[in-house]
């Protein structure tokens, strides 16, 4: 019998991270599955660790838009959390 490790990132997490085409300075985040209750996305500077913004998700959300217009140019991490525990992280560059 063969077994395989299954991580929560494979079932839940960030699937896509792209600039929203319709609005400038907005980052569109696609999730791998519907968000449960108590889920959030936090944008943090990779350089100094400061938090740029946190967006709470509604239960069953599969996408979210995060305003990043107030961020300085640099590299940032978007962390997906459920009940305050990190599930997945993706990076993007703000120019």
N, CA, C and O atoms as a GROMACS GRO file, in nm:
protein
  380
    1UNK      N    1   0.083  -0.118   0.000
    1UNK     CA    2   0.000   0.000   0.000
    1UNK      C    3   0.088   0.124   0.000
    1UNK      O    4   0.179   0.137   0.082
    2UNK      N    5   0.060   0.213  -0.090
    2UNK     CA    6   0.140   0.334  -0.104
    2UNK      C    7   0.072   0.448  -0.031
    2UNK      O    8  -0.050   0.464  -0.040
    3UNK      N    9   0.148   0.528   0.042
    3UNK     CA   10   0.094   0.645   0.110
    3UNK      C   11   0.168   0.768   0.062
    3UNK      O   12   0.282   0.761   0.017
    4UNK      N   13   0.101   0.882   0.074
    4UNK     CA   14   0.162   1.008   0.033
    4UNK      C   15   0.128   1.113   0.136
    4UNK      O   16   0.018   1.113   0.192
    5UNK      N   17   0.219   1.202   0.161
    5UNK     CA   18   0.194   1.312   0.253
    5UNK      C   19   0.107   1.415   0.183
    5UNK      O   20   0.127   1.446   0.065
    6UNK      N   21   0.012   1.468   0.256
    6UNK     CA   22  -0.077   1.569   0.203
    6UNK      C   23  -0.067   1.692   0.291
    6UNK      O   24  -0.095   1.685   0.411
    7UNK      N   25  -0.027   1.803   0.233
    7UNK     CA   26  -0.016   1.925   0.311
    7UNK      C   27  -0.141   2.010   0.288
    7UNK      O   28  -0.210   1.995   0.187
    8UNK      N   29  -0.168   2.098   0.383
    8UNK     CA   30  -0.285   2.185   0.370
    8UNK      C   31  -0.271   2.278   0.250
    8UNK      O   32  -0.372   2.322   0.195
    9UNK      N   33  -0.146   2.310   0.210
    9UNK     CA   34  -0.125   2.397   0.094
    9UNK      C   35  -0.178   2.335  -0.035
    9UNK      O   36  -0.213   2.407  -0.128
   10UNK      N   37  -0.184   2.201  -0.040
   10UNK     CA   38  -0.232   2.135  -0.160
   10UNK      C   39  -0.384   2.148  -0.174
   10UNK      O   40  -0.436   2.150  -0.285
   11UNK      N   41  -0.455   2.157  -0.060
   11UNK     CA   42  -0.601   2.167  -0.064
   11UNK      C   43  -0.648   2.311  -0.052
   11UNK      O   44  -0.744   2.351  -0.117
   12UNK      N   45  -0.580   2.389   0.030
   12UNK     CA   46  -0.615   2.529   0.050
   12UNK      C   47  -0.489   2.610   0.032
   12UNK      O   48  -0.379   2.564   0.062
   13UNK      N   49  -0.506   2.730  -0.015
   13UNK     CA   50  -0.389   2.816  -0.032
   13UNK      C   51  -0.411   2.913  -0.145
   13UNK      O   52  -0.522   2.928  -0.196
   14UNK      N   53  -0.304   2.979  -0.184
   14UNK     CA   54  -0.308   3.078  -0.291
   14UNK      C   55  -0.280   3.008  -0.423
   14UNK      O   56  -0.177   2.942  -0.439
   15UNK      N   57  -0.373   3.022  -0.516
   15UNK     CA   58  -0.354   2.961  -0.648
   15UNK      C   59  -0.295   3.061  -0.746
   15UNK      O   60  -0.203   3.027  -0.821
   16UNK      N   61  -0.347   3.185  -0.747
   16UNK     CA   62  -0.297   3.287  -0.839
   16UNK      C   63  -0.280   3.419  -0.766
   16UNK      O   64  -0.349   3.448  -0.668
   17UNK      N   65  -0.186   3.498  -0.815
   17UNK     CA   66  -0.156   3.630  -0.761
   17UNK      C   67  -0.123   3.718  -0.879
   17UNK      O   68  -0.013   3.708  -0.933
   18UNK      N   69  -0.215   3.805  -0.919
   18UNK     CA   70  -0.195   3.886  -1.039
   18UNK      C   71  -0.249   4.026  -1.018
   18UNK      O   72  -0.342   4.046  -0.941
   19UNK      N   73  -0.190   4.124  -1.088
   19UNK     CA   74  -0.248   4.258  -1.084
   19UNK      C   75  -0.386   4.255  -1.146
   19UNK      O   76  -0.406   4.195  -1.252
   20UNK      N   77  -0.483   4.320  -1.082
   20UNK     CA   78  -0.618   4.326  -1.138
   20UNK      C   79  -0.616   4.415  -1.260
   20UNK      O   80  -0.566   4.528  -1.255
   21UNK      N   81  -0.669   4.366  -1.370
   21UNK     CA   82  -0.664   4.439  -1.497
   21UNK      C   83  -0.752   4.564  -1.496
   21UNK      O   84  -0.720   4.662  -1.562
   22UNK      N   85  -0.862   4.560  -1.422
   22UNK     CA   86  -0.958   4.669  -1.428
   22UNK      C   87  -0.921   4.789  -1.341
   22UNK      O   88  -0.964   4.901  -1.370
   23UNK      N   89  -0.842   4.769  -1.237
   23UNK     CA   90  -0.811   4.877  -1.144
   23UNK      C   91  -0.661   4.879  -1.118
   23UNK      O   92  -0.602   4.774  -1.091
   24UNK      N   93  -0.599   4.996  -1.124
   24UNK     CA   94  -0.457   5.005  -1.092
   24UNK      C   95  -0.434   4.990  -0.943
   24UNK      O   96  -0.521   5.020  -0.862
   25UNK      N   97  -0.316   4.943  -0.908
   25UNK     CA   98  -0.275   4.928  -0.768
   25UNK      C   99  -0.360   4.829  -0.690
   25UNK      O  100  -0.372   4.841  -0.568
   26UNK      N  101  -0.420   4.733  -0.758
   26UNK     CA  102  -0.497   4.628  -0.691
   26UNK      C  103  -0.440   4.493  -0.731
   26UNK      O  104  -0.413   4.466  -0.848
   27UNK      N  105  -0.421   4.408  -0.631
   27UNK     CA  106  -0.368   4.274  -0.652
   27UNK      C  107  -0.484   4.175  -0.640
   27UNK      O  108  -0.552   4.171  -0.537
   28UNK      N  109  -0.505   4.096  -0.744
   28UNK     CA  110  -0.612   3.995  -0.743
   28UNK      C  111  -0.553   3.863  -0.694
   28UNK      O  112  -0.451   3.816  -0.746
   29UNK      N  113  -0.617   3.804  -0.594
   29UNK     CA  114  -0.572   3.678  -0.535
   29UNK      C  115  -0.677   3.571  -0.559
   29UNK      O  116  -0.794   3.588  -0.522
   30UNK      N  117  -0.637   3.461  -0.621
   30UNK     CA  118  -0.726   3.348  -0.641
   30UNK      C  119  -0.687   3.237  -0.545
   30UNK      O  120  -0.569   3.204  -0.532
   31UNK      N  121  -0.785   3.180  -0.478
   31UNK     CA  122  -0.760   3.074  -0.381
   31UNK      C  123  -0.784   2.938  -0.445
   31UNK      O  124  -0.860   2.927  -0.541
   32UNK      N  125  -0.722   2.834  -0.392
   32UNK     CA  126  -0.738   2.698  -0.443
   32UNK      C  127  -0.875   2.641  -0.410
   32UNK      O  128  -0.926   2.554  -0.482
   33UNK      N  129  -0.936   2.689  -0.302
   33UNK     CA  130  -1.070   2.643  -0.264
   33UNK      C  131  -1.138   2.756  -0.187
   33UNK      O  132  -1.076   2.858  -0.158
   34UNK      N  133  -1.263   2.737  -0.154
   34UNK     CA  134  -1.337   2.840  -0.082
   34UNK      C  135  -1.275   2.866   0.054
   34UNK      O  136  -1.233   2.773   0.124
   35UNK      N  137  -1.270   2.991   0.091
   35UNK     CA  138  -1.215   3.028   0.221
   35UNK      C  139  -1.310   2.984   0.332
   35UNK      O  140  -1.432   2.998   0.318
   36UNK      N  141  -1.255   2.932   0.440
   36UNK     CA  142  -1.339   2.902   0.556
   36UNK      C  143  -1.360   3.030   0.638
   36UNK      O  144  -1.310   3.136   0.601
   37UNK      N  145  -1.432   3.020   0.747
   37UNK     CA  146  -1.444   3.134   0.838
   37UNK      C  147  -1.308   3.164   0.898
   37UNK      O  148  -1.223   3.075   0.907
   38UNK      N  149  -1.286   3.286   0.938
   38UNK     CA  150  -1.162   3.330   1.003
   38UNK      C  151  -1.039   3.319   0.913
   38UNK      O  152  -0.931   3.285   0.961
   39UNK      N  153  -1.055   3.347   0.784
   39UNK     CA  154  -0.943   3.347   0.690
   39UNK      C  155  -0.906   3.491   0.656
   39UNK      O  156  -0.992   3.580   0.654
   40UNK      N  157  -0.778   3.513   0.628
   40UNK     CA  158  -0.732   3.647   0.595
   40UNK      C  159  -0.609   3.641   0.505
   40UNK      O  160  -0.541   3.539   0.498
   41UNK      N  161  -0.583   3.752   0.436
   41UNK     CA  162  -0.463   3.770   0.354
   41UNK      C  163  -0.387   3.888   0.410
   41UNK      O  164  -0.443   3.996   0.429
   42UNK      N  165  -0.258   3.869   0.436
   42UNK     CA  166  -0.175   3.976   0.491
   42UNK      C  167  -0.058   4.001   0.398
   42UNK      O  168   0.010   3.908   0.356
   43UNK      N  169  -0.035   4.129   0.364
   43UNK     CA  170   0.077   4.169   0.279
   43UNK      C  171   0.187   4.222   0.371
   43UNK      O  172   0.165   4.312   0.451
   44UNK      N  173   0.307   4.164   0.356
   44UNK     CA  174   0.420   4.199   0.441
   44UNK      C  175   0.543   4.226   0.354
   44UNK      O  176   0.567   4.155   0.257
   45UNK      N  177   0.618   4.328   0.390
   45UNK     CA  178   0.742   4.359   0.320
   45UNK      C  179   0.845   4.250   0.347
   45UNK      O  180   0.868   4.215   0.463
   46UNK      N  181   0.907   4.197   0.242
   46UNK     CA  182   1.012   4.097   0.258
   46UNK      C  183   1.138   4.164   0.313
   46UNK      O  184   1.216   4.100   0.384
   47UNK      N  185   1.159   4.290   0.281
   47UNK     CA  186   1.280   4.362   0.322
   47UNK      C  187   1.284   4.386   0.473
   47UNK      O  188   1.385   4.355   0.537
   48UNK      N  189   1.176   4.440   0.530
   48UNK     CA  190   1.182   4.476   0.672
   48UNK      C  191   1.074   4.413   0.759
   48UNK      O  192   1.071   4.437   0.879
   49UNK      N  193   0.986   4.333   0.700
   49UNK     CA  194   0.885   4.261   0.777
   49UNK      C  195   0.764   4.342   0.821
   49UNK      O  196   0.679   4.292   0.894
   50UNK      N  197   0.755   4.467   0.776
   50UNK     CA  198   0.639   4.547   0.814
   50UNK      C  199   0.515   4.502   0.738
   50UNK      O  200   0.522   4.463   0.621
   51UNK      N  201   0.401   4.507   0.806
   51UNK     CA  202   0.275   4.469   0.746
   51UNK      C  203   0.218   4.586   0.669
   51UNK      O  204   0.202   4.696   0.723
   52UNK      N  205   0.188   4.564   0.541
   52UNK     CA  206   0.130   4.668   0.457
   52UNK      C  207  -0.020   4.675   0.471
   52UNK      O  208  -0.077   4.784   0.482
   53UNK      N  209  -0.086   4.559   0.471
   53UNK     CA  210  -0.231   4.555   0.483
   53UNK      C  211  -0.277   4.414   0.516
   53UNK      O  212  -0.208   4.316   0.485
   54UNK      N  213  -0.392   4.404   0.578
   54UNK     CA  214  -0.455   4.275   0.605
   54UNK      C  215  -0.598   4.282   0.556
   54UNK      O  216  -0.670   4.378   0.586
   55UNK      N  217  -0.640   4.182   0.481
   55UNK     CA  218  -0.775   4.174   0.427
   55UNK      C  219  -0.844   4.050   0.482
   55UNK      O  220  -0.797   3.938   0.460
   56UNK      N  221  -0.954   4.069   0.554
   56UNK     CA  222  -1.032   3.956   0.604
   56UNK      C  223  -1.116   3.900   0.491
   56UNK      O  224  -1.170   3.976   0.410
   57UNK      N  225  -1.128   3.769   0.484
   57UNK     CA  226  -1.207   3.703   0.381
   57UNK      C  227  -1.340   3.657   0.440
   57UNK      O  228  -1.349   3.625   0.558
   58UNK      N  229  -1.442   3.655   0.356
   58UNK     CA  230  -1.571   3.601   0.395
   58UNK      C  231  -1.569   3.450   0.370
   58UNK      O  232  -1.501   3.403   0.279
   59UNK      N  233  -1.643   3.376   0.449
   59UNK     CA  234  -1.654   3.232   0.426
   59UNK      C  235  -1.705   3.210   0.284
   59UNK      O  236  -1.798   3.278   0.240
   60UNK      N  237  -1.648   3.117   0.212
   60UNK     CA  238  -1.681   3.077   0.075
   60UNK      C  239  -1.619   3.167  -0.032
   60UNK      O  240  -1.641   3.142  -0.150
   61UNK      N  241  -1.543   3.271   0.005
   61UNK     CA  242  -1.471   3.350  -0.095
   61UNK      C  243  -1.371   3.261  -0.168
   61UNK      O  244  -1.304   3.178  -0.107
   62UNK      N  245  -1.362   3.280  -0.298
   62UNK     CA  246  -1.261   3.209  -0.378
   62UNK      C  247  -1.161   3.306  -0.438
   62UNK      O  248  -1.056   3.266  -0.489
   63UNK      N  249  -1.194   3.436  -0.433
   63UNK     CA  250  -1.104   3.540  -0.483
   63UNK      C  251  -1.109   3.659  -0.388
   63UNK      O  252  -1.203   3.675  -0.309
   64UNK      N  253  -1.007   3.741  -0.397
   64UNK     CA  254  -1.002   3.864  -0.318
   64UNK      C  255  -0.920   3.966  -0.394
   64UNK      O  256  -0.834   3.931  -0.475
   65UNK      N  257  -0.948   4.093  -0.368
   65UNK     CA  258  -0.868   4.200  -0.424
   65UNK      C  259  -0.808   4.279  -0.309
   65UNK      O  260  -0.877   4.315  -0.214
   66UNK      N  261  -0.678   4.305  -0.320
   66UNK     CA  262  -0.606   4.376  -0.215
   66UNK      C  263  -0.552   4.506  -0.274
   66UNK      O  264  -0.483   4.503  -0.376
   67UNK      N  265  -0.582   4.619  -0.211
   67UNK     CA  266  -0.529   4.747  -0.255
   67UNK      C  267  -0.383   4.757  -0.212
   67UNK      O  268  -0.352   4.748  -0.093
   68UNK      N  269  -0.293   4.776  -0.308
   68UNK     CA  270  -0.150   4.786  -0.279
   68UNK      C  271  -0.092   4.920  -0.323
   68UNK      O  272   0.030   4.936  -0.329
   69UNK      N  273  -0.178   5.015  -0.354
   69UNK     CA  274  -0.133   5.146  -0.401
   69UNK      C  275  -0.053   5.225  -0.299
   69UNK      O  276   0.026   5.311  -0.336
   70UNK      N  277  -0.074   5.197  -0.171
   70UNK     CA  278  -0.003   5.268  -0.066
   70UNK      C  279   0.134   5.209  -0.034
   70UNK      O  280   0.208   5.265   0.047
   71UNK      N  281   0.169   5.097  -0.097
   71UNK     CA  282   0.297   5.032  -0.071
   71UNK      C  283   0.409   5.094  -0.153
   71UNK      O  284   0.389   5.132  -0.269
   72UNK      N  285   0.527   5.104  -0.093
   72UNK     CA  286   0.645   5.151  -0.165
   72UNK      C  287   0.693   5.041  -0.258
   72UNK      O  288   0.662   4.924  -0.236
   73UNK      N  289   0.768   5.076  -0.363
   73UNK     CA  290   0.824   4.971  -0.449
   73UNK      C  291   0.909   4.874  -0.367
   73UNK      O  292   0.983   4.914  -0.278
   74UNK      N  293   0.897   4.745  -0.399
   74UNK     CA  294   0.973   4.644  -0.328
   74UNK      C  295   0.912   4.506  -0.346
   74UNK      O  296   0.819   4.487  -0.424
   75UNK      N  297   0.966   4.411  -0.273
   75UNK     CA  298   0.917   4.273  -0.278
   75UNK      C  299   0.832   4.248  -0.154
   75UNK      O  300   0.871   4.282  -0.042
   76UNK      N  301   0.715   4.189  -0.176
   76UNK     CA  302   0.620   4.165  -0.068
   76UNK      C  303   0.575   4.020  -0.068
   76UNK      O  304   0.577   3.952  -0.171
   77UNK      N  305   0.534   3.974   0.049
   77UNK     CA  306   0.478   3.840   0.063
   77UNK      C  307   0.330   3.855   0.100
   77UNK      O  308   0.294   3.936   0.184
   78UNK      N  309   0.246   3.774   0.035
   78UNK     CA  310   0.105   3.766   0.072
   78UNK      C  311   0.088   3.634   0.146
   78UNK      O  312   0.113   3.527   0.090
   79UNK      N  313   0.047   3.642   0.271
   79UNK     CA  314   0.029   3.522   0.353
   79UNK      C  315  -0.119   3.497   0.374
   79UNK      O  316  -0.193   3.585   0.417
   80UNK      N  317  -0.162   3.376   0.344
   80UNK     CA  318  -0.300   3.331   0.363
   80UNK      C  319  -0.306   3.260   0.497
   80UNK      O  320  -0.235   3.162   0.520
   81UNK      N  321  -0.391   3.310   0.587
   81UNK     CA  322  -0.403   3.250   0.719
   81UNK      C  323  -0.546   3.203   0.745
   81UNK      O  324  -0.643   3.262   0.695
   82UNK      N  325  -0.557   3.098   0.823
   82UNK     CA  326  -0.686   3.048   0.870
   82UNK      C  327  -0.674   3.036   1.022
   82UNK      O  328  -0.583   2.969   1.072
   83UNK      N  329  -0.764   3.100   1.093
   83UNK     CA  330  -0.760   3.102   1.240
   83UNK      C  331  -0.624   3.151   1.291
   83UNK      O  332  -0.576   3.104   1.394
   84UNK      N  333  -0.563   3.246   1.218
   84UNK     CA  334  -0.436   3.302   1.259
   84UNK      C  335  -0.314   3.219   1.227
   84UNK      O  336  -0.201   3.261   1.254
   85UNK      N  337  -0.334   3.101   1.171
   85UNK     CA  338  -0.222   3.013   1.137
   85UNK      C  339  -0.190   3.025   0.988
   85UNK      O  340  -0.280   3.013   0.906
   86UNK      N  341  -0.062   3.047   0.952
   86UNK     CA  342  -0.027   3.058   0.810
   86UNK      C  343  -0.049   2.927   0.736
   86UNK      O  344  -0.011   2.819   0.783
   87UNK      N  345  -0.111   2.939   0.618
   87UNK     CA  346  -0.139   2.823   0.534
   87UNK      C  347  -0.052   2.824   0.410
   87UNK      O  348   0.000   2.720   0.368
   88UNK      N  349  -0.034   2.942   0.350
   88UNK     CA  350   0.041   2.953   0.226
   88UNK      C  351   0.093   3.095   0.211
   88UNK      O  352   0.036   3.189   0.268
   89UNK      N  353   0.200   3.112   0.135
   89UNK     CA  354   0.258   3.243   0.109
   89UNK      C  355   0.301   3.251  -0.036
   89UNK      O  356   0.354   3.155  -0.091
   90UNK      N  357   0.276   3.367  -0.098
   90UNK     CA  358   0.321   3.394  -0.235
   90UNK      C  359   0.385   3.532  -0.237
   90UNK      O  360   0.345   3.620  -0.162
   91UNK      N  361   0.483   3.550  -0.322
   91UNK     CA  362   0.553   3.679  -0.331
   91UNK      C  363   0.514   3.754  -0.457
   91UNK      O  364   0.476   3.695  -0.558
   92UNK      N  365   0.524   3.889  -0.448
   92UNK     CA  366   0.505   3.973  -0.566
   92UNK      C  367   0.595   4.095  -0.552
   92UNK      O  368   0.638   4.132  -0.442
   93UNK      N  369   0.623   4.158  -0.665
   93UNK     CA  370   0.706   4.278  -0.668
   93UNK      C  371   0.620   4.398  -0.702
   93UNK      O  372   0.549   4.396  -0.803
   94UNK      N  373   0.626   4.501  -0.620
   94UNK     CA  374   0.556   4.628  -0.646
   94UNK      C  375   0.657   4.721  -0.711
   94UNK      O  376   0.763   4.748  -0.654
   95UNK      N  377   0.624   4.772  -0.828
   95UNK     CA  378   0.715   4.862  -0.901
   95UNK      C  379   0.670   5.004  -0.892
   95UNK      O  380   0.735   5.093  -0.947
   0.00000   0.00000   0.00000
